[in-house]
Every structure is written in C-alpha cells, then in structure tokens.
Amino acid sequence: MRLTDVLPDPLRRGFAFLRAELAPFPGRTNVMLRALLTSAIVIVVSLALEVPELPLSLLVVFYVTQSNVVITRLVGLMFIVGSTLAIGSSILLLKFTFDYPLIRIVVASALFFASVYLMRVLKIGIVFFIVAIVIIYVQSFVDQTDEAELLIRAVLWVWVAVNYPIALALAVNSLLLPAEPQLQLHAEIRRQLSTVDAQLTHLIDGGPGPAPVTPQAVEQGALTLQKLLRFAAMRDARYRDTRAWQLASVATVSRLYLAAATLSASAFRPNDAQRPALLALRSNCRALATALAADQPYRIDPTLPPSAGDTSDTVMDMQRALHALSDLSARGVPAGQSSAQEPMLAPDAWTNPAYARFSLKTLLAVLVSYTFYNATDWQGVHTIMLTCLIIALPSLGASTQRALLRMAGALGGSALALFAIVFVIPQLDSVVGLLLLVLPIAAAAAWIAAGSERIGYAGVQLLFTFSLAVLGQFGPTTNLTEIRDRMVGIVLGVAVATFVQIAFWREGESDALRLKLASMLRSVSALLHAPAADPPMAEPVSYAQRQLQSWTALADCEAMLARVAIEPNWEEGEQPRLTMRAQTILAQGREIMLAADALRVALDARTPGEAVDAVRTVQRQAAACIDRYADELCASPPLADRPRLVIDVPAPPDGSPDAPLWSAARHLTREITGLPSWHPATPHADALRRPGEHDPAT
C-alpha cells in the first residue's frame, strides 16, 4: 500500500497536482540551466563588485529568462525601458517633493494610479508595472533616510541592479544555451510524429504497444505547436513568408497525432491484406518527418500502395491528410500575409470604467498599507505595499491564485533561509561555500518557475524571499526578525488587497466563464457545420486548423475555471455548483470534439448514399442543438437545459458497412446529451442528472 492511499482526499489531490506540475517536459531543463547559470554569474559579480540589491538582481534574472530567445529578448527590452522610465520618474518626483511629504505622497499616488491604469489598457503593460512598483519601492527608501544624496544614490543603484543582470541574461540565453523557437518547433513535431510512428509500428509488427495518447495530450500538443509556430514567425522572417504552409504542416501533424490517439484507444488489429497499406502510411509519415525537419516541401510517394477500402477509417483519414498536404505543396502555397496585429491600446481604454476602478482599488490598498507601515514604524514589513501591487490582477480569481503562490513561495523561501542562517552560514568562509548553498535552491526555484502559470510564480517568490534573507548583505546575516517581518508583510498585504478587491467593485469571472464556455461550444459546433467533403488544406482555414482553434478555446476555458474555482465567495455552496457545472461542460466539450472528429472520419470513408445523407442530417441537428445550448448559457440569468436530441438513429444489422457510421452518430448524440442543465436555482449537483443517469464528469 502506498502512502497516498491512506491520505485524505485533499492531500491526495494536492500530491497529484504537485506531481503533475513538477514533472519534466521538453525544454524545462534548458530553462532551469539558463536561469541557474545566469544567477551564479550575478551572485559572483555582485559580491565581488559590491553591487547592492542582489536579491532584486536575481529576481530580474528569473523574470527575464523565458522559454525561448524571442520571449527573453522581448521581456528584457521591456524591463530595460520600464526600469529606466521608473527610475527617471522617481528622481524627478524626489527632486521637487523631497521636502514636502504630503505633496510627495499625492504626486506618487497620481503616478501610481496612471501606471496601474496603463498596465491594464496597454499591450506592453509590464513596462508600467515596473514603473508602479519602483515608485512604491522608493517611498520606503525615503522613510529610512533624510539625506537626499544617499537617497538618490540608492535609487540609481536600483537601476544598475536591474539592468546589468538583464545584459547577462541576454548574453547567456543568446550565446551559451540558446533556446531557438524554430528548433523547439521541430523537436515537438518530431516528438509527435515519433508517437505516430510507434503506434503504426505496433499495429504492423505487434508486441507491446506504446503509451496511450490521451485527449489531454492531444490538446496540449496542438496548443504547443501553435505557440511555437507563432514564436518562430516572430524570430525568423522565412516562417512569416511561408506562414500558410507552416500552418498547414502544423495542422496536419496535429491531425495525425489525434489519429494516433484514436488508434491507441481502438481495438483495430490489421489483417495480412491491410498490412501493406499500414506500411505505406508509416513510410509516408516518416517522409513527412524528414521533409519538415529539413524545411522542404512534402511529396507523398506515388509508388506506395494506397490505403485499402477495408482498412480502418482512421488509417484512411491519416492517408487523406498526407495526400492533402502533398497536393498543397505541389500546387504551391501563396506567401503568407502578416496576421492582424493586436492593437497596442485596448479598444475600450477610455470608456470602460473597470480600468479606473481597478487602479483606484489598487491605490487604496497600497495607501492603507503605507499608512499602517508608517503608523507602526515597522520597517521590516515594507513588503506589505509591494504585495498589494504584485497580486493586483484583473480578476479576483487570478489575484487569489497569485496571492496563494506568493505566500507559498515566501513560506518555503523563509523556511529554507531560516535553516541556512542557523545551521549552514556559520560554517561558511568563502564565496564557493555560499554558492554551494545558494545554487541548489536556485535550481529548485528555477525548475518550479519554468512550470505552468499554476505554479511558476511560487518558484520566483521562493528564490526572492530566500535571497532577501541570505544575500541581502555583503556578509553573513544573523537577524532572524527580518524573515519574520517580511512574511508578516506579505500576509498582511494579501489580506488588505483581497479585502479591498472583494469590498469594492468586485471583478469576478463567473459570468465571463459562462460566456467563454459558450464560445468554446460554438467553436465545437463549427466543426459539425463544416462540410465533410471540404478538402482539409484547400482553404486557408481548414478543418484541422479549425480544430486547433477549438483546442485553444478549450484551454482558455480550463485556465479561467482554475481561477474561478479559488475566488472568495460569500454565498455558501454557489462556488462548488459553478465549478461542477463548468467542469462537466469542459469534459463534455472535449468528448464532443473527439466524437465529432470520429463522425467526420466515418463520413469521409463512405460513398454518398441514403445512410450518409441521414447521418449528415443528424450532424446538422447536433450542431444546432449545441448552438441552442450555447445561446441559453449566455442568457442572464442562464437558462440552459440539458440537451435532448430527438433523433432516430437506427441500429443496422451486424456486419453492415453502415454500422460504424451509425455507431459514431450515436456516440456523438450521447456526448451532447451529457451537457448539464445550468439554472441559477439548481440546488445541488445531483439535480443536474436525471434519476439513474450516468454522471458524465466521471
């Protein structure tokens, strides 16, 4: 018996969450090594040259070091611009208001309000986030000294401590351990096609099968290819010029990967007559992998035998996808047009009152914290002000998620710092010993920071809190009260910011989640509306590409649900009901997508006839049913009833060639009727199901 088997359910789920979030994935080790190497150089340089604010320098290293060179350079540039603008604004503020505390606070508040407002409405909001946080950080400097020269020197050293680590991080990321998005894209394509090859080899040769491909893996694979293609186009003009071809290639790879998942879950076993077609398919998939790795046009081998008519529908669909891409390559792909750029300024920047309310709430939380900080004369809790800004995010769920990660990271960093100060630092007498202490912790923090947004910020906070206690001075520290004070400041900042966000103009995402779920269902419905005879790559937006868009919508809903689930709520029982309904819709949405794809594959494999026409009618009715459910979900209040498809889906006799077709149609209708009812007065989750009905969420 394992230990997790005897743990309570919350702990078991927590361990499962950590296991999933801390698991390695392609590129994570590279990010960790780049952050670790840059951190080691920064520690040695700062200690050797006595550059102050070493913890801030390490924090900047972790923010700038991203998954590839494109994002790293973009974030580094914005940090340089933001820090320079912030330091310049702070010096001007101090020059004219140093002797007038009230005016200084009023002007600093106005600058802070404007920065937070621009942080919300501008695409490059991180620049003004840096401006806002430096303006608040400088106020704590003013309270510690009354000498203007020392204050200005401290502010200028902040600029040095922020920008020289950026230069080092850019050098390390560009020269020593470059993570080029083009190489990452090729590696992901190679990984997915290797999985397809392994599945085909298993069908041909038998033996133990490869690890099954889950629907979640298909979703993640499609999203990863899309993201990497976007970064590759930002990095390399050649990818922008051939954008249509690259998008078609990525869509084809995703389609083959989904087919591999279908094959791994099916009971299809080829006979001797079907094996030559599988051999030809495997050869064509390998040729595709070779062509994409070399950035060459793909040509299907005409000497290989085509798929037999009695082969699995999924195998025939894979062959059609390869033929379609080959035909597209033979016809020639028009030069890719530059995609529509997102506006730098939000369209409703000056008309939506939510932005001003958000800025005012954040300013109120900071001023309350600043008043407490000065009234108690408790210098160690200056993190209370920074926390109010750091966890200020557009929605209450996102703010709560950031607050939990900040507290978890700070608690872990404080515990490690306490252990190091008491037991390890008294034994150290050189920089080498200090590096041996700090670098393993930096490596663990970098590994966490390289994870998803559900855990990444905790790694950044862990390193920053640890370095504040251990590396805040140029010599050994023995003051344990600083660790306590910073943790108290973080907890108080979270409490103040959360209270203000709940009490004034609460910005929850519950209603937005319903609209997002409805949008996701409409994108799934569009897959059913698409004509089955549509050549997959004949149009700029093909079926496979529309399917990628549906996966993206599904992933956006999952991220929003994770935030909504942790929103503080005064209404007892409402949050669990909302979470249950949304989880059920997400699970069914994924299953409907897979069922719609299986039905499309079955339709493409059949010649036109009465059965095909009847199933197309079922397909259209199913799409209309999903659209109607999405419209009802968007109503305020929502009045979505469980879909009830009144469709005559006959069961043909066994052995009939139409049996797989009608089976796919029945499977689609079953998944659609699994969508839950959503009414504001639904008392509990059990009311979402009819008596004796199976719970689709399980």
JSON list of C-alpha atoms in Angstrom, two decimals, residues 27 29-38 65-69 72 168-180 183-184:
[
{"chain": "A", "resi": 27, "resn": "GLY", "atom": "CA", "xyz": [12.63, 22.49, -22.58]},
{"chain": "A", "resi": 29, "resn": "THR", "atom": "CA", "xyz": [15.72, 21.59, -18.02]},
{"chain": "A", "resi": 30, "resn": "ASN", "atom": "CA", "xyz": [17.07, 24.12, -20.52]},
{"chain": "A", "resi": 31, "resn": "VAL", "atom": "CA", "xyz": [15.21, 26.98, -18.84]},
{"chain": "A", "resi": 32, "resn": "MET", "atom": "CA", "xyz": [16.42, 25.85, -15.42]},
{"chain": "A", "resi": 33, "resn": "LEU", "atom": "CA", "xyz": [20.07, 25.67, -16.55]},
{"chain": "A", "resi": 34, "resn": "ARG", "atom": "CA", "xyz": [19.96, 29.10, -18.17]},
{"chain": "A", "resi": 35, "resn": "ALA", "atom": "CA", "xyz": [18.45, 30.70, -15.07]},
{"chain": "A", "resi": 36, "resn": "LEU", "atom": "CA", "xyz": [20.91, 28.87, -12.81]},
{"chain": "A", "resi": 37, "resn": "LEU", "atom": "CA", "xyz": [23.99, 29.83, -14.84]},
{"chain": "A", "resi": 38, "resn": "THR", "atom": "CA", "xyz": [22.96, 33.49, -15.03]},
{"chain": "A", "resi": 65, "resn": "THR", "atom": "CA", "xyz": [14.77, 34.03, -18.52]},
{"chain": "A", "resi": 66, "resn": "GLN", "atom": "CA", "xyz": [11.90, 32.64, -20.59]},
{"chain": "A", "resi": 67, "resn": "SER", "atom": "CA", "xyz": [11.21, 29.51, -22.62]},
{"chain": "A", "resi": 68, "resn": "ASN", "atom": "CA", "xyz": [12.95, 30.77, -25.77]},
{"chain": "A", "resi": 69, "resn": "VAL", "atom": "CA", "xyz": [15.13, 33.56, -27.09]},
{"chain": "A", "resi": 72, "resn": "THR", "atom": "CA", "xyz": [13.58, 36.51, -23.38]},
{"chain": "A", "resi": 168, "resn": "LEU", "atom": "CA", "xyz": [24.00, 38.96, -18.60]},
{"chain": "A", "resi": 169, "resn": "ALA", "atom": "CA", "xyz": [20.75, 37.04, -19.06]},
{"chain": "A", "resi": 170, "resn": "LEU", "atom": "CA", "xyz": [20.51, 38.09, -22.73]},
{"chain": "A", "resi": 171, "resn": "ALA", "atom": "CA", "xyz": [24.13, 37.02, -23.30]},
{"chain": "A", "resi": 172, "resn": "VAL", "atom": "CA", "xyz": [23.62, 33.62, -21.67]},
{"chain": "A", "resi": 173, "resn": "ASN", "atom": "CA", "xyz": [20.32, 33.00, -23.46]},
{"chain": "A", "resi": 174, "resn": "SER", "atom": "CA", "xyz": [21.68, 34.06, -26.85]},
{"chain": "A", "resi": 175, "resn": "LEU", "atom": "CA", "xyz": [25.18, 32.56, -26.81]},
{"chain": "A", "resi": 176, "resn": "LEU", "atom": "CA", "xyz": [25.62, 29.75, -24.30]},
{"chain": "A", "resi": 177, "resn": "LEU", "atom": "CA", "xyz": [22.32, 27.91, -24.09]},
{"chain": "A", "resi": 178, "resn": "PRO", "atom": "CA", "xyz": [20.10, 29.33, -26.84]},
{"chain": "A", "resi": 179, "resn": "ALA", "atom": "CA", "xyz": [16.54, 28.04, -26.98]},
{"chain": "A", "resi": 180, "resn": "GLU", "atom": "CA", "xyz": [15.51, 28.90, -30.54]},
{"chain": "A", "resi": 183, "resn": "LEU", "atom": "CA", "xyz": [14.40, 24.23, -33.05]},
{"chain": "A", "resi": 184, "resn": "GLN", "atom": "CA", "xyz": [11.74, 23.78, -30.39]}
]
